[in-house]
Short mmCIF file of C-alpha atoms in Angstrom, two decimals:
data_model
loop_
_atom_site.label_atom_id
_atom_site.label_comp_id
_atom_site.label_asym_id
_atom_site.label_seq_id
_atom_site.Cartn_x
_atom_site.Cartn_y
_atom_site.Cartn_z
CA MET A 88 -19.62 44.21 -26.90
CA GLU A 89 -16.58 46.27 -26.70
CA VAL A 90 -15.26 48.20 -23.91
CA GLU A 91 -13.25 51.36 -23.89
CA LYS A 92 -10.42 51.94 -21.13
CA ILE A 93 -9.37 55.44 -19.89
CA SER A 94 -6.23 55.27 -18.04
CA GLY A 95 -5.14 57.94 -15.59
CA SER A 96 -3.99 59.11 -12.46
CA VAL A 97 -5.11 61.36 -9.29
CA PRO A 98 -3.32 62.51 -6.60
CA SER A 99 -3.06 60.62 -3.26
CA SER A 100 -3.28 62.69 0.29
CA GLU A 101 0.75 62.35 0.03
CA LYS A 102 0.41 63.69 -3.86
CA LEU A 103 1.43 60.57 -4.96
CA PRO A 104 -0.25 59.26 -8.02
CA ILE A 105 -2.75 56.65 -7.70
CA TYR A 106 -3.12 54.94 -11.21
CA TYR A 107 -6.38 53.92 -12.47
CA ASP A 108 -7.98 52.45 -15.33
CA LEU A 109 -11.90 53.17 -15.77
CA TYR A 110 -13.40 50.47 -18.26
CA ILE A 111 -16.54 51.64 -19.62
CA PRO A 112 -19.23 49.93 -22.25
CA ASP A 113 -18.40 51.23 -25.66
CA ASN A 114 -22.14 51.66 -26.64
CA ALA A 115 -24.60 54.31 -27.13
CA ILE A 116 -26.21 53.83 -24.19
CA ARG A 117 -23.80 55.34 -21.66
CA GLU A 118 -26.43 57.20 -19.22
CA SER A 119 -25.80 57.26 -15.52
CA LEU A 120 -23.46 54.44 -15.56
CA PRO A 121 -22.98 52.92 -11.85
CA VAL A 122 -19.39 52.80 -10.63
CA ILE A 123 -17.55 49.75 -9.38
CA ILE A 124 -14.22 50.56 -7.75
CA PHE A 125 -11.87 47.45 -7.90
CA LEU A 126 -9.21 46.83 -5.01
CA HIS A 127 -6.11 44.67 -5.57
CA GLY A 128 -4.61 42.73 -2.73
CA PHE A 129 -0.99 42.97 -0.86
CA LYS A 130 1.93 42.47 -3.55
CA GLY A 131 -0.87 43.01 -5.78
CA PHE A 132 -1.47 45.58 -8.79
CA LYS A 133 -4.49 46.55 -10.92
CA ASN A 134 -3.02 44.83 -14.03
CA TRP A 135 -2.32 41.41 -12.17
CA GLY A 136 -3.50 38.55 -13.97
CA ALA A 137 -6.99 38.23 -14.95
CA PHE A 138 -8.24 41.20 -13.32
CA PRO A 139 -8.21 43.88 -16.23
CA HIS A 140 -10.43 41.10 -18.24
CA ALA A 141 -12.36 40.60 -15.21
CA CYS A 142 -13.16 44.32 -14.69
CA ALA A 143 -13.70 44.63 -18.70
CA GLU A 144 -16.32 41.62 -18.34
CA LEU A 145 -17.93 43.84 -15.72
CA SER A 146 -18.12 46.74 -17.75
CA LYS A 147 -20.26 44.75 -20.03
CA ALA A 148 -22.99 44.34 -17.71
CA GLY A 149 -23.74 48.05 -17.77
CA PHE A 150 -20.95 49.79 -15.20
CA ALA A 151 -18.25 51.80 -15.19
CA VAL A 152 -15.62 49.70 -13.36
CA LEU A 153 -12.37 51.79 -12.08
CA ALA A 154 -9.25 49.21 -10.90
CA MET A 155 -7.01 51.49 -8.92
CA ASN A 156 -3.31 51.17 -7.74
CA PHE A 157 -2.96 51.88 -4.13
CA SER A 158 -0.57 54.90 -4.21
CA LEU A 159 2.43 52.89 -1.84
CA ASN A 160 1.78 49.84 -3.73
CA GLY A 161 5.09 49.56 -5.10
CA VAL A 162 4.48 49.79 -8.53
CA GLY A 163 5.40 52.69 -10.35
CA GLU A 164 4.81 53.79 -14.31
CA SER A 165 5.68 50.15 -15.39
CA MET A 166 2.14 48.98 -14.19
CA THR A 167 3.47 45.72 -13.23
CA GLU A 168 6.74 45.62 -11.67
CA PHE A 169 7.58 46.26 -8.14
CA ASP A 170 10.24 49.19 -8.84
CA GLN A 171 9.00 51.62 -5.87
CA LEU A 172 10.09 49.43 -3.10
CA GLU A 173 10.97 52.10 -0.56
CA LEU A 174 6.95 52.71 -0.91
CA PHE A 175 5.53 49.50 -0.60
CA ALA A 176 7.88 49.37 2.44
CA ARG A 177 5.33 51.77 4.11
CA GLU A 178 2.22 50.89 2.66
CA THR A 179 -0.16 51.60 5.41
CA LEU A 180 -3.92 50.45 5.72
CA SER A 181 -4.74 54.09 6.43
CA GLN A 182 -3.14 55.02 3.37
CA ASP A 183 -4.84 52.62 1.18
CA LEU A 184 -8.13 53.50 2.96
CA ASP A 185 -7.83 57.25 2.44
CA ASP A 186 -6.75 56.53 -1.26
CA VAL A 187 -10.19 54.99 -1.79
CA GLY A 188 -11.36 58.21 -0.55
CA SER A 189 -9.22 60.27 -2.93
CA VAL A 190 -10.73 58.53 -5.88
CA ILE A 191 -14.18 58.74 -4.97
CA GLU A 192 -13.43 62.52 -4.39
CA ALA A 193 -11.88 62.56 -8.02
CA LEU A 194 -15.27 60.75 -9.23
CA GLN A 195 -17.52 63.34 -7.53
CA SER A 196 -15.31 66.22 -8.98
CA GLN A 197 -15.27 64.91 -12.47
CA LYS A 198 -11.48 64.43 -12.18
CA ILE A 199 -12.16 60.87 -13.33
CA GLY A 200 -14.77 60.04 -16.29
CA ASN A 201 -15.60 63.54 -16.87
CA ASN A 202 -16.14 62.75 -20.82
CA CYS A 203 -18.49 59.97 -19.18
CA SER A 204 -21.82 59.92 -17.86
CA LEU A 205 -21.27 58.11 -14.30
CA ASN A 206 -23.82 57.81 -11.44
CA ILE A 207 -21.91 58.71 -8.76
CA ASP A 208 -24.50 58.08 -6.35
CA LYS A 209 -24.42 54.56 -6.89
CA ILE A 210 -20.84 53.35 -6.61
CA GLY A 211 -19.91 49.86 -5.54
CA ILE A 212 -16.80 48.26 -4.47
CA ILE A 213 -14.99 44.89 -5.02
CA GLY A 214 -11.81 43.85 -3.21
CA HIS A 215 -9.47 40.85 -3.21
CA SER A 216 -7.87 39.61 -0.39
CA ARG A 217 -5.86 42.68 1.70
CA GLY A 218 -7.80 44.77 -0.93
CA GLY A 219 -11.17 43.00 0.31
CA HIS A 220 -9.91 44.13 3.61
CA THR A 221 -9.91 47.88 2.81
CA ALA A 222 -13.22 47.34 0.81
CA VAL A 223 -15.38 46.65 3.92
CA ALA A 224 -13.59 49.34 5.86
CA ALA A 225 -14.26 51.63 3.06
CA ALA A 226 -17.68 50.57 2.66
CA ALA A 227 -18.50 51.57 6.19
CA GLU A 228 -16.36 54.85 5.86
CA TYR A 229 -17.75 56.16 2.73
CA ASN A 230 -21.43 56.80 2.37
CA GLN A 231 -20.91 57.10 -1.25
CA ILE A 232 -20.59 53.33 -1.57
CA LYS A 233 -23.90 51.31 -1.92
CA SER A 234 -23.10 47.66 -2.27
CA LEU A 235 -19.66 45.79 -1.46
CA VAL A 236 -18.41 42.21 -2.94
CA THR A 237 -14.88 40.65 -1.33
CA TRP A 238 -12.67 38.21 -3.42
CA SER A 239 -10.35 35.95 -0.60
CA ALA A 240 -10.51 38.76 1.84
CA VAL A 241 -8.84 39.06 5.04
CA ALA A 242 -11.16 39.72 8.02
CA ASN A 243 -8.78 41.12 10.49
CA TYR A 244 -4.76 42.10 9.39
CA ASN A 245 -3.56 42.43 13.16
CA ALA A 246 -4.49 38.37 13.40
CA ARG A 247 -2.25 37.63 10.45
CA TRP A 248 1.37 39.57 11.78
CA SER A 249 3.57 36.68 12.76
CA ASP A 250 5.68 36.46 15.76
CA GLU A 251 8.90 36.86 13.38
CA MET A 252 7.50 39.73 11.75
CA ILE A 253 6.68 41.47 15.12
CA SER A 254 9.90 40.67 16.36
CA ASP A 255 11.99 42.07 13.57
CA TRP A 256 9.96 45.41 13.86
CA THR A 257 10.70 45.81 17.34
CA GLN A 258 14.41 45.34 17.13
CA LYS A 259 15.13 46.48 13.71
CA GLY A 260 11.95 48.89 12.58
CA VAL A 261 11.68 46.63 9.45
CA THR A 262 11.15 43.09 8.14
CA GLU A 263 11.40 41.44 5.22
CA ILE A 264 9.02 39.29 3.04
CA LYS A 265 9.87 37.37 -0.15
CA ASN A 266 7.58 37.85 -3.32
CA GLY A 267 7.09 34.36 -4.19
CA ARG A 268 6.57 35.39 -7.70
CA THR A 269 9.58 37.54 -8.30
CA GLY A 270 11.83 36.38 -5.84
CA GLN A 271 12.16 40.03 -4.92
CA ILE A 272 13.09 40.62 -1.06
CA MET A 273 10.68 43.51 0.03
CA PRO A 274 10.81 45.35 3.09
CA VAL A 275 7.97 46.51 5.19
CA LYS A 276 8.46 48.99 7.94
CA ASP A 277 7.50 49.00 11.19
CA VAL A 278 5.28 51.72 10.82
CA VAL A 279 2.73 49.52 8.97
CA TYR A 280 2.15 47.52 11.78
CA LYS A 281 2.02 50.34 14.26
CA ASP A 282 -0.73 51.92 11.90
CA ALA A 283 -2.61 48.96 12.02
CA LEU A 284 -2.39 48.61 15.78
CA GLU A 285 -3.29 52.24 16.51
CA ASN A 286 -6.22 52.63 14.17
CA ALA A 287 -7.34 48.92 14.49
CA ASP A 288 -11.09 50.30 15.04
CA ARG A 289 -10.86 52.23 11.87
CA LEU A 290 -9.32 49.79 9.73
CA MET A 291 -9.97 46.30 10.84
CA ALA A 292 -12.58 44.57 8.52
CA VAL A 293 -14.02 42.46 11.07
CA LYS A 294 -14.91 45.43 13.06
CA ARG A 295 -16.00 47.87 10.15
CA ALA A 296 -18.00 44.90 9.10
CA GLN A 297 -20.59 45.46 12.43
CA GLU A 298 -20.88 49.06 10.71
CA LEU A 299 -22.15 47.79 7.41
CA GLU A 300 -25.38 48.85 6.36
CA VAL A 301 -25.09 48.15 2.34
CA PRO A 302 -25.37 44.74 0.59
CA ALA A 303 -22.58 42.74 1.46
CA LEU A 304 -21.55 39.59 -0.67
CA PHE A 305 -18.15 37.80 0.64
CA ILE A 306 -16.91 35.12 -1.79
CA HIS A 307 -14.11 32.72 -0.83
CA SER A 308 -12.54 29.40 -1.76
CA LYS A 309 -12.77 26.38 0.27
CA GLY A 310 -9.27 25.64 -0.90
CA ASP A 311 -7.74 28.99 -0.49
CA GLU A 312 -3.88 28.54 0.69
CA ALA A 313 -3.39 32.02 1.63
CA VAL A 314 -6.44 33.04 3.55
CA PRO A 315 -8.34 30.11 5.13
CA TYR A 316 -12.50 30.56 3.79
CA SER A 317 -13.26 31.12 7.97
CA GLU A 318 -12.03 34.69 7.34
CA ALA A 319 -15.27 35.19 5.08
CA GLN A 320 -17.22 33.43 7.76
CA LYS A 321 -16.03 35.96 10.34
CA LEU A 322 -16.94 38.87 8.27
CA TYR A 323 -20.45 37.70 7.08
CA ASP A 324 -20.81 36.82 10.91
CA ASN A 325 -20.21 40.14 11.74
CA CYS A 326 -21.71 41.81 9.23
CA VAL A 327 -25.04 43.58 10.40
CA SER A 328 -26.32 44.24 6.92
CA ASP A 329 -29.95 42.90 6.12
CA LYS A 330 -28.79 42.44 2.91
CA LYS A 331 -25.73 39.72 2.99
CA GLU A 332 -24.60 36.80 1.42
CA LEU A 333 -21.81 33.96 1.95
CA LYS A 334 -20.40 32.10 -1.18
CA LEU A 335 -18.06 29.38 -0.65
CA ILE A 336 -16.30 28.06 -3.95
CA PRO A 337 -15.23 24.46 -3.79
CA GLY A 338 -11.49 23.74 -4.64
CA SER A 339 -9.51 26.09 -6.50
CA GLY A 340 -7.48 28.50 -4.66
CA HIS A 341 -6.92 32.35 -3.21
CA THR A 342 -6.87 33.57 -6.87
CA PHE A 343 -9.58 31.35 -8.09
CA ASP A 344 -7.24 29.27 -10.42
CA THR A 345 -5.86 32.23 -11.90
CA ALA A 346 -2.22 33.30 -12.35
CA HIS A 347 -0.18 36.16 -13.41
CA PRO A 348 0.75 36.63 -16.37
CA TYR A 349 -2.67 35.90 -17.29
CA GLU A 350 -2.93 33.57 -20.65
CA GLY A 351 -5.51 31.85 -22.32
CA ASP A 352 -9.01 32.98 -23.78
CA GLY A 353 -11.37 32.27 -21.18
CA PHE A 354 -11.23 32.23 -17.63
CA PRO A 355 -11.24 29.26 -15.34
CA GLN A 356 -14.46 27.75 -14.38
CA ALA A 357 -13.76 28.91 -10.38
CA PHE A 358 -13.08 32.41 -11.54
CA ARG A 359 -16.09 32.47 -14.00
CA THR A 360 -18.14 31.41 -10.91
CA VAL A 361 -16.79 34.54 -9.06
CA LEU A 362 -17.57 36.65 -11.86
CA LYS A 363 -20.89 35.61 -12.57
CA LYS A 364 -22.40 35.93 -9.07
CA THR A 365 -20.40 39.30 -8.50
CA GLU A 366 -21.95 40.49 -11.50
CA SER A 367 -25.38 39.60 -10.36
CA TRP A 368 -24.83 40.95 -6.95
CA MET A 369 -23.82 44.41 -8.37
CA LEU A 370 -27.11 44.22 -11.05
CA ALA A 371 -29.35 43.50 -8.01
CA HIS A 372 -27.81 46.07 -5.69
CA LEU A 373 -26.23 49.03 -7.51
CA LYS A 374 -28.22 49.45 -10.95
#
């Protein structure tokens, strides 16, 4: 089955572009497609590695899959380069969460998918890493979201700030991190830290999991080198939904043996397992 991709942008609450790709199955049966929103992680973007191929694969199962770039993620029209570091430096969790709301609103008003038959009463959400953290908060925040899947999600972002980062923010108002893939030195301003602390009840996934009523699947690799799988266990333990599952993948790593740029005709076994489990979850709880 072929998949059609429709690309565009909608404005954030700051009137900055939220770039998106909408994947829809290219066949005659396109009536009332449930929508899945896909959220990338920290130092990530919608076109990272195997993510576009994964979204297309999920779409073949009968979904409209919308992959979005957060408005402050630092990637501009190139779609793959961090050429807006001044935006990246102030990418708060609050703005990320608001961006999800802006996308849902755009779906409802048909600013996205106006030529498609989308079932906006059935929206699912998938998030990787920091995007998984935001996906949990979004599933608690927006009642339009009916199903949740996280990949390698962080449970509590406020537990991840290092003493060095906090010292930098206190003394200089900014800290710097290195992008291991590109070698770029990327600034992160203290507004990011302050926002996470001041709005913790709204933003921290482990707190919002205590409000979750939708079916929730937490997928994590036991070999995750960036976010330990105990984070998924915390989310699962705190989730109050009566339909929840924890799926731990043996071996692999934070991106389930995928990398950027994506090369090869097929997915690594670990990533195939993640996709298959995600697809079956969404088919069971969203279709």
